[in-house]
Amino acid sequence: MMDAAELAALLSDLSRRLENIVRDGRVAELVLAPPRVRVDLAADGEAPMLTDWLPWYTPRAGAVRVWSPPSLGEQVTVLSPGGHLAAGRVLPALFSDDAPAPASEASRVLVQHGDGALFSYDAESHALQVTLPVGGKASVDAPDGITLTGDVAIEGGLTVSKDAEFAKKVVAAEDVQAAGVSLVRHPHNTTSPGAPTAPPTPNAEA
């Protein structure tokens, strides 16, 4: 039978382990290989209380894998089976004053990156938005081709490295050039009256 001191020690250990089953904190350190973080469990203003290196949960880690490491300072939850922090797993993430929610619409799904890149879909307005910061580039590799259904507006230059086919008419507000020859302003070599029109020649102003 336990004496009072042993019982007090047991209750203290059980209390500590119960408290450690679910703990909130902030990511204090991060390594990417292997993917691990150390979490500071201390309250604001208190001395740091760092966990061991712990893995974090990801949405998928099988045939489909998602890679999105937590960031330093991100508010997370440490789940520790049996209250043993050394066996904890880190569950991202909780919004905070330092990192508030980037949207407030119930119909919107949004992913925002630290550099300003944004991926958003609003089911109410049926609007898909992809925004990249200055210097951002997008690449799509589809060996069997891409099909777009609907009108397409391009606000910028267009470069095509291979042949282009158009099933309907092509309308140009200014000009069309081919091999240095302007469709609108190309000259022809002088021919005698009644002779067939000579082929167009390149125009320096084209």
CSV table of C-alpha atoms in Angstrom, one decimal, residues 95-103:
chain,number,residue,atom,x,y,z
A,95,PHE,CA,-4.3,31.4,-36.3
A,96,SER,CA,-2.8,34.0,-34.1
A,97,ASP,CA,-2.5,37.8,-33.8
A,98,ASP,CA,0.9,37.4,-35.6
A,99,ALA,CA,-0.7,35.3,-38.4
A,100,PRO,CA,-4.5,36.1,-38.6
A,101,ALA,CA,-6.8,34.3,-41.0
A,102,PRO,CA,-6.3,35.6,-44.6
A,103,ALA,CA,-10.0,35.4,-45.4
